[in-house]
Amino acid sequence: MTSNRTAEVAGAGIAGLAVSIALAQRGWKVRAYERSPSLRPDGAGIYIWENGLRVLASLGAHDEAVEGCHRGFMRETRDDQNRTVAAAHFAKMPNLRVVSITRMKLLTALSNRARELGVEVVFGTEAVSATPDGEIRLSTGEIRKADLVVGADGINSKIRDSVNLLRKRTPLADGAIRVMIPRRMDERVSDDGRKYIEYWNGMRRILVTPCSDTDTYLAFTTLDTDRPGKTVPIDKSLWKKSFPHLRDHIDRVGEGGRWDLFETIHLKRWHEGRIAIIGDAGHAQAPNLGQGGGCGMMNALALAHYVSTCPTIESGLVDWEQRERPLIEHTQRVSSIYSRVAALPPRMQTVVLTMAGKSRWVLDQRLKAARHLPTGAEHEFR
Ligand SMILES: Cc1cc2nc3c(=O)[nH]c(=O)nc-3n(C[C@H](O)[C@H](O)[C@H](O)COP(=O)(O)OP(=O)(O)OC[C@H]3O[C@@H](n4cnc5c(N)ncnc54)[C@H](O)[C@@H]3O)c2cc1C
């Protein structure tokens, strides 16, 4: 596809790289600005569901991203006694894949693909603001003009805020510390060692996620009010007291990690003039469904599709928001509900988790985004 159109993208995270690739594939000349001096893989591991895998395939980054990853076949929720209260057998669900990989692997695959397509990624440069007529101002003082400016600059987006698009930023009750630990040989073959398991005990929970033969990703989640629980580096004796059966995993945690409070972002509109906002900048969600990055990539591909196929960029942006926003907002809502369960008393939690685990309807709501055929990838997967 050829086009003389140009795009300036703020942020080279998951969403920024995905939109850069998708635009370049459609003939756009793309430049992305990343304020960090190199790729910034905060957050240890990441789940990529079927929708995200389809986007990666469409972008031409799938094989490199998933090489050596862990393919999920089952997810369990366990109570404080290590009893399984809910289980989802992904392997038995048709057309539904989920993998877990290290963030670095995902970002590297996206970045390599972007470079291959001629996207210019400028590291160490911050995007400061943008105007609706397509100008972007950089921390260097330079102003660049393009047919499209994309704000993919994360939850504290300067591009979004420079045009006053934020409607609501909602902090949730919980947050997480994410770390990577070495995966032991026996865990590669044991039943529990190959499952995704989330262990609950009151306000605290630990999600154990194998990511490769050598890496396991742990997310220590608790309420924001749990001061000792959100200390970094983690207080090992505290967490071992809550989860004695995970003593061995906790002992392998190093010094790293960061406390991230979960938040949701809702915009007044996803676009203003020639500016579009995507990823956490536009629709951050609680990570309980493992869909923030997946939705960011889906929306990046959809944006590139609409602005490349509609008669004008402006009409493409209108169609894009109209078609894509309902599913993303559904995913944000369902994920936030899960966060509310964390604030319930323990007995109530077990009842809710058990009932939810048995409900086909709840499962369908949780997996709605995962099962979605992303706009722009239809011809490959229909
Ligand atoms: C605990 C937790 C677990 C999660 N687990 C999952 C999961 O399993 N699966 C999933 O799909 N999602 C998950 N998510 C969500 C996912 O991490 C995010 O949705 C995703 O990283 C958002 O990507 P992004 O590119 O929009 O933003 P970011 O990842 O924040 O990237 C933004 C990039 O822009 C750069 N930047 C920022 N400001 C500027 C600026 N002004 N100029 C230039 N560059 C700038 C930043 O350095 C960064 O590189 C999780 C989130 C959390 C908190």
Tab-separated table of C-alpha atoms and ligand atoms in Angstrom:
chain	number	residue	atom	x	y	z
A	1	MET	CA	0.000	0.000	0.000
A	2	THR	CA	1.363	3.474	-0.754
A	3	SER	CA	0.509	6.768	0.886
A	4	ASN	CA	2.233	10.092	1.271
A	5	ARG	CA	0.838	10.539	4.731
A	6	THR	CA	2.990	11.165	7.783
A	7	ALA	CA	2.496	10.317	11.456
A	8	GLU	CA	4.294	11.447	14.597
A	9	VAL	CA	3.813	9.080	17.540
A	10	ALA	CA	4.467	9.953	21.195
A	11	GLY	CA	5.656	6.881	23.136
A	12	ALA	CA	7.343	3.676	21.990
A	13	GLY	CA	5.615	1.262	24.359
A	14	ILE	CA	3.292	-1.537	23.283
A	15	ALA	CA	0.635	0.749	21.791
A	16	GLY	CA	3.038	3.261	20.222
A	17	LEU	CA	5.104	0.600	18.476
A	18	ALA	CA	1.989	-1.285	17.346
A	19	VAL	CA	0.419	1.802	15.757
A	20	SER	CA	3.738	2.767	14.163
A	21	ILE	CA	4.024	-0.671	12.535
A	22	ALA	CA	0.394	-0.747	11.414
A	23	LEU	CA	0.652	2.716	9.812
A	24	ALA	CA	3.978	1.908	8.152
A	25	GLN	CA	2.442	-1.278	6.718
A	26	ARG	CA	-0.191	0.958	5.105
A	27	GLY	CA	2.396	3.197	3.506
A	28	TRP	CA	2.663	5.968	6.103
A	29	LYS	CA	5.967	7.583	6.985
A	30	VAL	CA	6.190	7.231	10.759
A	31	ARG	CA	8.396	8.685	13.464
A	32	ALA	CA	8.006	7.707	17.138
A	33	TYR	CA	9.443	9.536	20.146
A	34	GLU	CA	10.387	7.653	23.308
A	35	ARG	CA	11.439	9.661	26.324
A	36	SER	CA	13.558	6.802	27.769
A	37	PRO	CA	17.011	6.240	26.325
A	38	SER	CA	16.023	2.683	25.291
A	39	LEU	CA	12.997	0.363	25.271
A	40	ARG	CA	11.341	0.465	28.676
A	41	PRO	CA	10.010	-2.967	29.657
A	42	ASP	CA	8.445	-2.101	33.046
A	43	GLY	CA	6.383	-4.861	34.599
A	44	ALA	CA	8.182	-8.207	34.215
A	45	GLY	CA	5.777	-10.489	32.310
A	46	ILE	CA	2.609	-10.076	30.288
A	47	TYR	CA	-0.320	-12.217	29.143
A	48	ILE	CA	-1.269	-11.981	25.490
A	49	TRP	CA	-4.675	-13.378	24.610
A	50	GLU	CA	-6.040	-14.509	21.255
A	51	ASN	CA	-6.959	-10.955	20.192
A	52	GLY	CA	-3.434	-9.693	20.906
A	53	LEU	CA	-1.866	-12.693	19.168
A	54	ARG	CA	-3.953	-11.961	16.090
A	55	VAL	CA	-2.808	-8.348	16.105
A	56	LEU	CA	0.814	-9.442	16.466
A	57	ALA	CA	0.387	-11.777	13.490
A	58	SER	CA	-1.136	-8.992	11.443
A	59	LEU	CA	1.762	-6.708	12.368
A	60	GLY	CA	4.287	-9.388	11.394
A	61	ALA	CA	5.742	-9.564	14.926
A	62	HIS	CA	4.019	-12.700	16.225
A	63	ASP	CA	6.688	-15.347	15.727
A	64	GLU	CA	9.506	-13.383	17.303
A	65	ALA	CA	7.314	-12.253	20.216
A	66	VAL	CA	6.080	-15.727	21.184
A	67	GLU	CA	9.261	-17.699	20.562
A	68	GLY	CA	10.060	-19.583	23.794
A	69	CYS	CA	6.947	-18.258	25.580
A	70	HIS	CA	4.656	-20.274	27.846
A	71	ARG	CA	1.355	-21.365	26.282
A	72	GLY	CA	-1.390	-21.241	28.900
A	73	PHE	CA	-3.722	-24.237	29.158
A	74	MET	CA	-5.375	-23.631	32.504
A	75	ARG	CA	-5.940	-20.906	35.084
A	76	GLU	CA	-6.933	-21.599	38.657
A	77	THR	CA	-8.063	-19.396	41.514
A	78	ARG	CA	-7.175	-20.737	44.954
A	79	ASP	CA	-8.228	-19.683	48.437
A	80	ASP	CA	-6.096	-19.143	51.534
A	81	GLN	CA	-6.078	-22.906	52.186
A	82	ASN	CA	-4.675	-23.536	48.694
A	83	ARG	CA	-7.991	-25.039	47.595
A	84	THR	CA	-9.078	-24.480	44.002
A	85	VAL	CA	-12.267	-22.397	43.961
A	86	ALA	CA	-12.413	-21.749	40.204
A	87	ALA	CA	-10.702	-23.136	37.129
A	88	ALA	CA	-10.759	-22.221	33.438
A	89	HIS	CA	-9.488	-24.809	30.937
A	90	PHE	CA	-8.267	-22.701	28.022
A	91	ALA	CA	-7.018	-25.762	26.196
A	92	LYS	CA	-10.641	-26.927	25.899
A	93	MET	CA	-11.913	-23.604	24.518
A	94	PRO	CA	-11.930	-23.461	20.730
A	95	ASN	CA	-10.040	-20.618	19.032
A	96	LEU	CA	-8.752	-19.205	22.281
A	97	ARG	CA	-5.034	-19.022	22.862
A	98	VAL	CA	-3.238	-17.281	25.681
A	99	VAL	CA	0.488	-17.007	26.156
A	100	SER	CA	2.694	-15.383	28.764
A	101	ILE	CA	5.984	-13.779	27.811
A	102	THR	CA	8.499	-11.362	29.216
A	103	ARG	CA	7.738	-7.723	28.379
A	104	MET	CA	11.210	-7.287	26.963
A	105	LYS	CA	10.536	-10.035	24.439
A	106	LEU	CA	7.318	-8.368	23.303
A	107	LEU	CA	8.822	-4.896	23.027
A	108	THR	CA	11.910	-6.188	21.223
A	109	ALA	CA	9.794	-8.036	18.649
A	110	LEU	CA	7.667	-4.921	18.038
A	111	SER	CA	10.685	-2.656	17.862
A	112	ASN	CA	12.529	-4.940	15.401
A	113	ARG	CA	9.471	-5.080	13.186
A	114	ALA	CA	9.062	-1.286	13.314
A	115	ARG	CA	12.685	-0.815	12.284
A	116	GLU	CA	12.275	-3.332	9.463
A	117	LEU	CA	9.401	-1.224	8.081
A	118	GLY	CA	11.398	1.995	8.231
A	119	VAL	CA	9.806	3.529	11.333
A	120	GLU	CA	12.188	6.023	12.900
A	121	VAL	CA	12.239	5.618	16.689
A	122	VAL	CA	13.862	8.577	18.415
A	123	PHE	CA	14.947	7.654	21.952
A	124	GLY	CA	15.604	10.132	24.743
A	125	THR	CA	13.097	12.650	23.394
A	126	GLU	CA	9.892	13.571	25.152
A	127	ALA	CA	6.752	14.728	23.379
A	128	VAL	CA	5.444	17.678	25.329
A	129	SER	CA	2.219	18.740	23.607
A	130	ALA	CA	0.273	18.663	20.359
A	131	THR	CA	-2.232	20.805	18.512
A	132	PRO	CA	-5.357	19.659	16.629
A	133	ASP	CA	-3.880	20.753	13.281
A	134	GLY	CA	-1.169	18.064	13.613
A	135	GLU	CA	1.751	19.790	15.305
A	136	ILE	CA	3.762	18.036	17.980
A	137	ARG	CA	6.147	19.876	20.298
A	138	LEU	CA	9.212	18.040	21.619
A	139	SER	CA	11.351	18.473	24.735
A	140	THR	CA	14.161	19.642	22.434
A	141	GLY	CA	12.024	22.678	21.543
A	142	GLU	CA	11.424	21.406	18.001
A	143	ILE	CA	7.935	21.425	16.491
A	144	ARG	CA	7.056	18.816	13.886
A	145	LYS	CA	3.947	18.703	11.718
A	146	ALA	CA	2.220	15.578	10.439
A	147	ASP	CA	-1.064	14.357	8.986
A	148	LEU	CA	-1.666	12.438	12.220
A	149	VAL	CA	-0.305	12.742	15.752
A	150	VAL	CA	-0.779	9.722	18.033
A	151	GLY	CA	-0.583	10.037	21.816
A	152	ALA	CA	0.581	6.604	22.995
A	153	ASP	CA	2.499	8.063	25.893
A	154	GLY	CA	1.009	6.023	28.724
A	155	ILE	CA	-1.252	6.752	31.650
A	156	ASN	CA	0.195	10.226	32.369
A	157	SER	CA	-0.070	11.247	28.703
A	158	LYS	CA	1.107	14.773	27.975
A	159	ILE	CA	-0.386	14.700	24.496
A	160	ARG	CA	-3.845	13.844	25.875
A	161	ASP	CA	-3.653	16.497	28.556
A	162	SER	CA	-2.356	19.195	26.207
A	163	VAL	CA	-5.688	19.057	24.383
A	164	ASN	CA	-7.773	18.489	27.488
A	165	LEU	CA	-9.296	15.142	26.484
A	166	LEU	CA	-9.327	13.480	29.908
A	167	ARG	CA	-12.833	12.954	31.276
A	168	LYS	CA	-12.119	10.751	34.297
A	169	ARG	CA	-9.100	9.166	35.955
A	170	THR	CA	-10.219	6.632	38.573
A	171	PRO	CA	-7.783	5.082	41.027
A	172	LEU	CA	-8.941	1.593	42.052
A	173	ALA	CA	-8.616	0.103	45.520
A	174	ASP	CA	-5.764	-2.243	44.604
A	175	GLY	CA	-2.387	-2.336	42.918
A	176	ALA	CA	0.533	-4.710	42.378
A	177	ILE	CA	4.252	-5.289	42.608
A	178	ARG	CA	5.512	-7.316	39.656
A	179	VAL	CA	8.739	-9.314	39.666
A	180	MET	CA	10.417	-12.075	37.730
A	181	ILE	CA	11.964	-15.111	39.460
A	182	PRO	CA	13.981	-18.017	38.027
A	183	ARG	CA	11.788	-20.974	37.080
A	184	ARG	CA	12.980	-24.285	38.488
A	185	MET	CA	13.472	-27.397	36.345
A	186	ASP	CA	10.790	-29.373	38.238
A	187	GLU	CA	8.245	-26.578	37.677
A	188	ARG	CA	8.526	-27.048	33.920
A	189	VAL	CA	6.993	-30.506	34.204
A	190	SER	CA	4.883	-30.463	37.366
A	191	ASP	CA	1.138	-29.939	37.065
A	192	ASP	CA	1.014	-26.769	39.195
A	193	GLY	CA	4.245	-25.463	37.691
A	194	ARG	CA	2.644	-25.238	34.236
A	195	LYS	CA	-0.659	-23.621	35.275
A	196	TYR	CA	-1.500	-19.992	35.795
A	197	ILE	CA	-2.585	-19.824	39.445
A	198	GLU	CA	-3.856	-16.894	41.445
A	199	TYR	CA	-3.733	-17.439	45.196
A	200	TRP	CA	-6.022	-15.280	47.361
A	201	ASN	CA	-5.859	-14.506	51.044
A	202	GLY	CA	-8.087	-11.624	52.070
A	203	MET	CA	-6.872	-8.408	50.496
A	204	ARG	CA	-3.631	-10.031	49.290
A	205	ARG	CA	-3.153	-12.230	46.271
A	206	ILE	CA	-0.248	-13.663	44.310
A	207	LEU	CA	-0.505	-14.539	40.643
A	208	VAL	CA	2.063	-17.115	39.526
A	209	THR	CA	2.743	-17.123	35.779
A	210	PRO	CA	5.323	-19.214	33.981
A	211	CYS	CA	6.726	-17.081	31.128
A	212	SER	CA	9.415	-19.261	29.568
A	213	ASP	CA	11.482	-22.312	30.491
A	214	THR	CA	13.626	-20.125	32.709
A	215	ASP	CA	11.339	-17.334	33.973
A	216	THR	CA	8.309	-17.156	36.227
A	217	TYR	CA	6.437	-13.896	36.682
A	218	LEU	CA	4.871	-13.096	40.056
A	219	ALA	CA	2.358	-10.323	40.713
A	220	PHE	CA	1.869	-9.430	44.387
A	221	THR	CA	-1.495	-7.663	44.500
A	222	THR	CA	-3.047	-5.983	47.504
A	223	LEU	CA	-5.149	-3.014	48.559
A	224	ASP	CA	-3.602	0.430	48.450
A	225	THR	CA	-4.373	0.705	52.175
A	226	ASP	CA	-2.113	-2.298	52.923
A	227	ARG	CA	1.058	-0.324	53.733
A	228	PRO	CA	3.277	-3.299	54.682
A	229	GLY	CA	1.980	-5.314	51.715
A	230	LYS	CA	2.896	-2.675	49.148
A	231	THR	CA	6.427	-2.134	50.445
A	232	VAL	CA	9.199	-2.539	47.845
A	233	PRO	CA	11.274	-4.676	47.919
A	234	ILE	CA	8.546	-7.002	49.133
A	235	ASP	CA	8.459	-7.938	52.800
A	236	LYS	CA	9.083	-11.652	52.354
A	237	SER	CA	8.129	-12.760	55.855
A	238	LEU	CA	4.825	-10.873	55.604
A	239	TRP	CA	3.916	-12.453	52.258
A	240	LYS	CA	5.064	-15.912	53.416
A	241	LYS	CA	2.788	-15.577	56.448
A	242	SER	CA	-0.154	-14.904	54.122
A	243	PHE	CA	0.899	-17.623	51.642
A	244	PRO	CA	2.935	-20.320	53.462
A	245	HIS	CA	2.434	-22.701	50.508
A	246	LEU	CA	4.297	-20.192	48.253
A	247	ARG	CA	7.304	-19.880	50.574
A	248	ASP	CA	9.603	-21.315	47.956
A	249	HIS	CA	8.514	-18.836	45.250
A	250	ILE	CA	8.745	-15.871	47.611
A	251	ASP	CA	12.271	-16.849	48.662
A	252	ARG	CA	13.367	-16.493	45.028
A	253	VAL	CA	12.266	-12.844	44.754
A	254	GLY	CA	15.128	-10.364	44.408
A	255	GLU	CA	15.319	-6.691	45.338
A	256	GLY	CA	13.493	-5.184	42.330
A	257	GLY	CA	9.853	-4.290	41.737
A	258	ARG	CA	7.624	-1.241	41.878
A	259	TRP	CA	4.213	-0.563	43.387
A	260	ASP	CA	1.667	0.283	40.677
A	261	LEU	CA	-1.808	1.387	41.723
A	262	PHE	CA	-4.485	0.218	39.272
A	263	GLU	CA	-6.325	3.024	37.508
A	264	THR	CA	-8.838	3.481	34.741
A	265	ILE	CA	-8.811	6.269	32.183
A	266	HIS	CA	-11.873	7.530	30.287
A	267	LEU	CA	-11.656	10.255	27.693
A	268	LYS	CA	-14.219	12.794	26.520
A	269	ARG	CA	-13.306	11.776	22.970
A	270	TRP	CA	-10.509	9.593	21.613
A	271	HIS	CA	-9.460	12.256	19.115
A	272	GLU	CA	-9.195	15.990	18.602
A	273	GLY	CA	-8.560	17.325	15.106
A	274	ARG	CA	-5.628	15.263	13.818
A	275	ILE	CA	-4.650	13.870	17.216
A	276	ALA	CA	-5.620	10.339	18.300
A	277	ILE	CA	-5.037	8.891	21.769
A	278	ILE	CA	-4.465	5.146	22.267
A	279	GLY	CA	-3.273	2.604	24.843
A	280	ASP	CA	-3.123	3.460	28.541
A	281	ALA	CA	-3.173	7.151	27.612
A	282	GLY	CA	-6.738	6.727	26.333
A	283	HIS	CA	-8.213	3.666	28.007
A	284	ALA	CA	-6.064	2.299	30.844
A	285	GLN	CA	-7.774	-0.474	32.750
A	286	ALA	CA	-7.185	-2.625	35.828
A	287	PRO	CA	-5.005	-5.564	34.768
A	288	ASN	CA	-7.338	-8.263	36.099
A	289	LEU	CA	-8.225	-9.576	32.635
A	290	GLY	CA	-4.687	-9.218	31.255
A	291	GLN	CA	-6.087	-7.062	28.455
A	292	GLY	CA	-4.579	-3.558	28.829
A	293	GLY	CA	-1.775	-4.243	26.374
A	294	GLY	CA	-3.998	-6.445	24.196
A	295	CYS	CA	-6.606	-3.690	23.900
A	296	GLY	CA	-3.836	-1.159	23.246
A	297	MET	CA	-2.544	-3.237	20.324
A	298	MET	CA	-6.049	-3.913	18.977
A	299	ASN	CA	-6.887	-0.256	19.062
A	300	ALA	CA	-3.579	0.660	17.408
A	301	LEU	CA	-4.299	-1.658	14.488
A	302	ALA	CA	-7.887	-0.425	14.215
A	303	LEU	CA	-6.757	3.209	14.215
A	304	ALA	CA	-4.302	2.571	11.384
A	305	HIS	CA	-7.023	0.734	9.469
A	306	TYR	CA	-9.621	3.511	9.746
A	307	VAL	CA	-7.350	6.463	8.990
A	308	SER	CA	-5.967	4.605	5.981
A	309	THR	CA	-9.269	3.463	4.489
A	310	CYS	CA	-11.722	6.299	5.226
A	311	PRO	CA	-11.953	9.231	2.764
A	312	THR	CA	-10.369	11.670	5.248
A	313	ILE	CA	-8.371	11.317	8.443
A	314	GLU	CA	-11.059	13.168	10.364
A	315	SER	CA	-13.833	10.820	9.199
A	316	GLY	CA	-11.558	7.837	9.898
A	317	LEU	CA	-11.092	9.000	13.478
A	318	VAL	CA	-14.845	9.377	13.985
A	319	ASP	CA	-15.547	5.871	12.622
A	320	TRP	CA	-12.670	4.405	14.627
A	321	GLU	CA	-13.979	5.667	17.963
A	322	GLN	CA	-17.574	4.765	17.169
A	323	ARG	CA	-16.702	1.173	16.279
A	324	GLU	CA	-13.969	0.374	18.780
A	325	ARG	CA	-14.912	2.200	21.962
A	326	PRO	CA	-17.795	-0.049	23.176
A	327	LEU	CA	-15.672	-3.208	23.435
A	328	ILE	CA	-12.776	-1.429	25.120
A	329	GLU	CA	-15.122	0.156	27.665
A	330	HIS	CA	-16.761	-3.208	28.319
A	331	THR	CA	-13.319	-4.658	29.084
A	332	GLN	CA	-12.505	-1.755	31.414
A	333	ARG	CA	-15.786	-2.294	33.300
A	334	VAL	CA	-15.408	-6.045	33.749
A	335	SER	CA	-11.813	-5.687	34.878
A	336	SER	CA	-12.758	-3.045	37.468
A	337	ILE	CA	-15.460	-5.305	38.952
A	338	TYR	CA	-12.806	-7.927	39.665
A	339	SER	CA	-10.840	-5.304	41.624
A	340	ARG	CA	-13.880	-4.729	43.823
A	341	VAL	CA	-13.871	-8.392	44.887
A	342	ALA	CA	-10.475	-7.743	46.475
A	343	ALA	CA	-12.095	-5.380	48.948
A	344	LEU	CA	-14.721	-7.919	50.139
A	345	PRO	CA	-14.360	-9.875	53.400
A	346	PRO	CA	-12.523	-13.214	52.777
A	347	ARG	CA	-15.595	-15.501	53.146
A	348	MET	CA	-17.572	-13.373	50.729
A	349	GLN	CA	-14.635	-13.380	48.301
A	350	THR	CA	-14.582	-17.170	48.164
A	351	VAL	CA	-18.334	-17.292	47.533
A	352	VAL	CA	-18.115	-14.694	44.750
A	353	LEU	CA	-15.055	-16.277	43.116
A	354	THR	CA	-16.621	-19.757	43.261
A	355	MET	CA	-19.904	-18.560	41.766
A	356	ALA	CA	-18.142	-16.501	39.116
A	357	GLY	CA	-15.947	-19.487	38.257
A	358	LYS	CA	-19.069	-21.584	37.554
A	359	SER	CA	-20.911	-19.004	35.501
A	360	ARG	CA	-20.740	-19.314	31.743
A	361	TRP	CA	-22.071	-15.760	31.427
A	362	VAL	CA	-19.279	-14.320	33.603
A	363	LEU	CA	-16.688	-16.225	31.583
A	364	ASP	CA	-18.136	-14.851	28.347
A	365	GLN	CA	-17.910	-11.286	29.692
A	366	ARG	CA	-14.308	-11.847	30.781
A	367	LEU	CA	-13.314	-13.309	27.434
A	368	LYS	CA	-15.233	-10.956	25.159
A	369	ALA	CA	-12.132	-8.957	24.156
A	370	ALA	CA	-9.963	-12.067	23.929
A	371	ARG	CA	-12.410	-13.634	21.447
A	372	HIS	CA	-12.771	-10.490	19.362
A	373	LEU	CA	-11.534	-10.470	15.802
A	374	PRO	CA	-9.501	-7.247	15.700
A	375	THR	CA	-10.392	-4.652	13.076
A	376	GLY	CA	-7.677	-4.718	10.457
A	377	ALA	CA	-6.890	-8.416	10.980
A	378	GLU	CA	-10.180	-9.812	9.620
A	379	HIS	CA	-8.830	-10.932	6.258
A	380	GLU	CA	-6.221	-13.114	7.991
A	381	PHE	CA	-8.462	-14.808	10.535
A	382	ARG	CA	-12.026	-14.979	9.255
B	1	LIG	C1	0.120	-5.074	37.294
B	1	LIG	C2	-0.185	-4.976	35.834
B	1	LIG	C3	-0.267	-6.132	35.076
B	1	LIG	C4	-0.608	-6.061	33.720
B	1	LIG	N1	-0.728	-7.214	33.012
B	1	LIG	C5	-1.106	-7.166	31.721
B	1	LIG	C6	-1.229	-8.366	30.961
B	1	LIG	O1	-0.969	-9.469	31.461
B	1	LIG	N2	-1.637	-8.277	29.661
B	1	LIG	C7	-1.911	-7.067	29.077
B	1	LIG	O2	-2.276	-7.038	27.892
B	1	LIG	N3	-1.780	-5.925	29.770
B	1	LIG	C8	-1.384	-5.940	31.063
B	1	LIG	N4	-1.231	-4.788	31.775
B	1	LIG	C9	-1.523	-3.510	31.099
B	1	LIG	C10	-0.389	-3.120	30.192
B	1	LIG	O3	0.830	-3.135	30.894
B	1	LIG	C11	-0.625	-1.728	29.638
B	1	LIG	O4	-1.944	-1.627	29.179
B	1	LIG	C12	0.335	-1.437	28.502
B	1	LIG	O5	1.663	-1.495	28.941
B	1	LIG	C13	0.036	-0.047	27.944
B	1	LIG	O6	0.894	0.191	26.877
B	1	LIG	P1	1.063	1.669	26.364
B	1	LIG	O7	2.036	1.571	25.234
B	1	LIG	O8	-0.245	2.293	26.142
B	1	LIG	O9	1.695	2.464	27.593
B	1	LIG	P2	3.105	2.279	28.298
B	1	LIG	O10	3.436	0.847	28.420
B	1	LIG	O11	3.053	3.099	29.542
B	1	LIG	O12	4.130	2.926	27.277
B	1	LIG	C14	4.213	4.313	27.094
B	1	LIG	C15	5.596	4.626	26.553
B	1	LIG	O13	5.667	6.014	26.299
B	1	LIG	C16	6.821	6.576	26.905
B	1	LIG	N5	6.451	7.955	27.236
B	1	LIG	C17	5.687	8.395	28.247
B	1	LIG	N6	5.489	9.719	28.163
B	1	LIG	C18	6.150	10.120	27.041
B	1	LIG	C19	6.282	11.376	26.388
B	1	LIG	N7	5.708	12.471	26.883
B	1	LIG	N8	7.022	11.425	25.267
B	1	LIG	C20	7.628	10.314	24.746
B	1	LIG	N9	7.523	9.104	25.336
B	1	LIG	C21	6.776	9.004	26.454
B	1	LIG	C22	7.101	5.694	28.109
B	1	LIG	O14	8.458	5.748	28.477
B	1	LIG	C23	6.706	4.325	27.563
B	1	LIG	O15	7.748	3.673	26.896
B	1	LIG	C24	-0.851	-4.807	33.107
B	1	LIG	C25	-0.722	-3.632	33.859
B	1	LIG	C26	-0.391	-3.709	35.209
B	1	LIG	C27	-0.280	-2.440	36.003
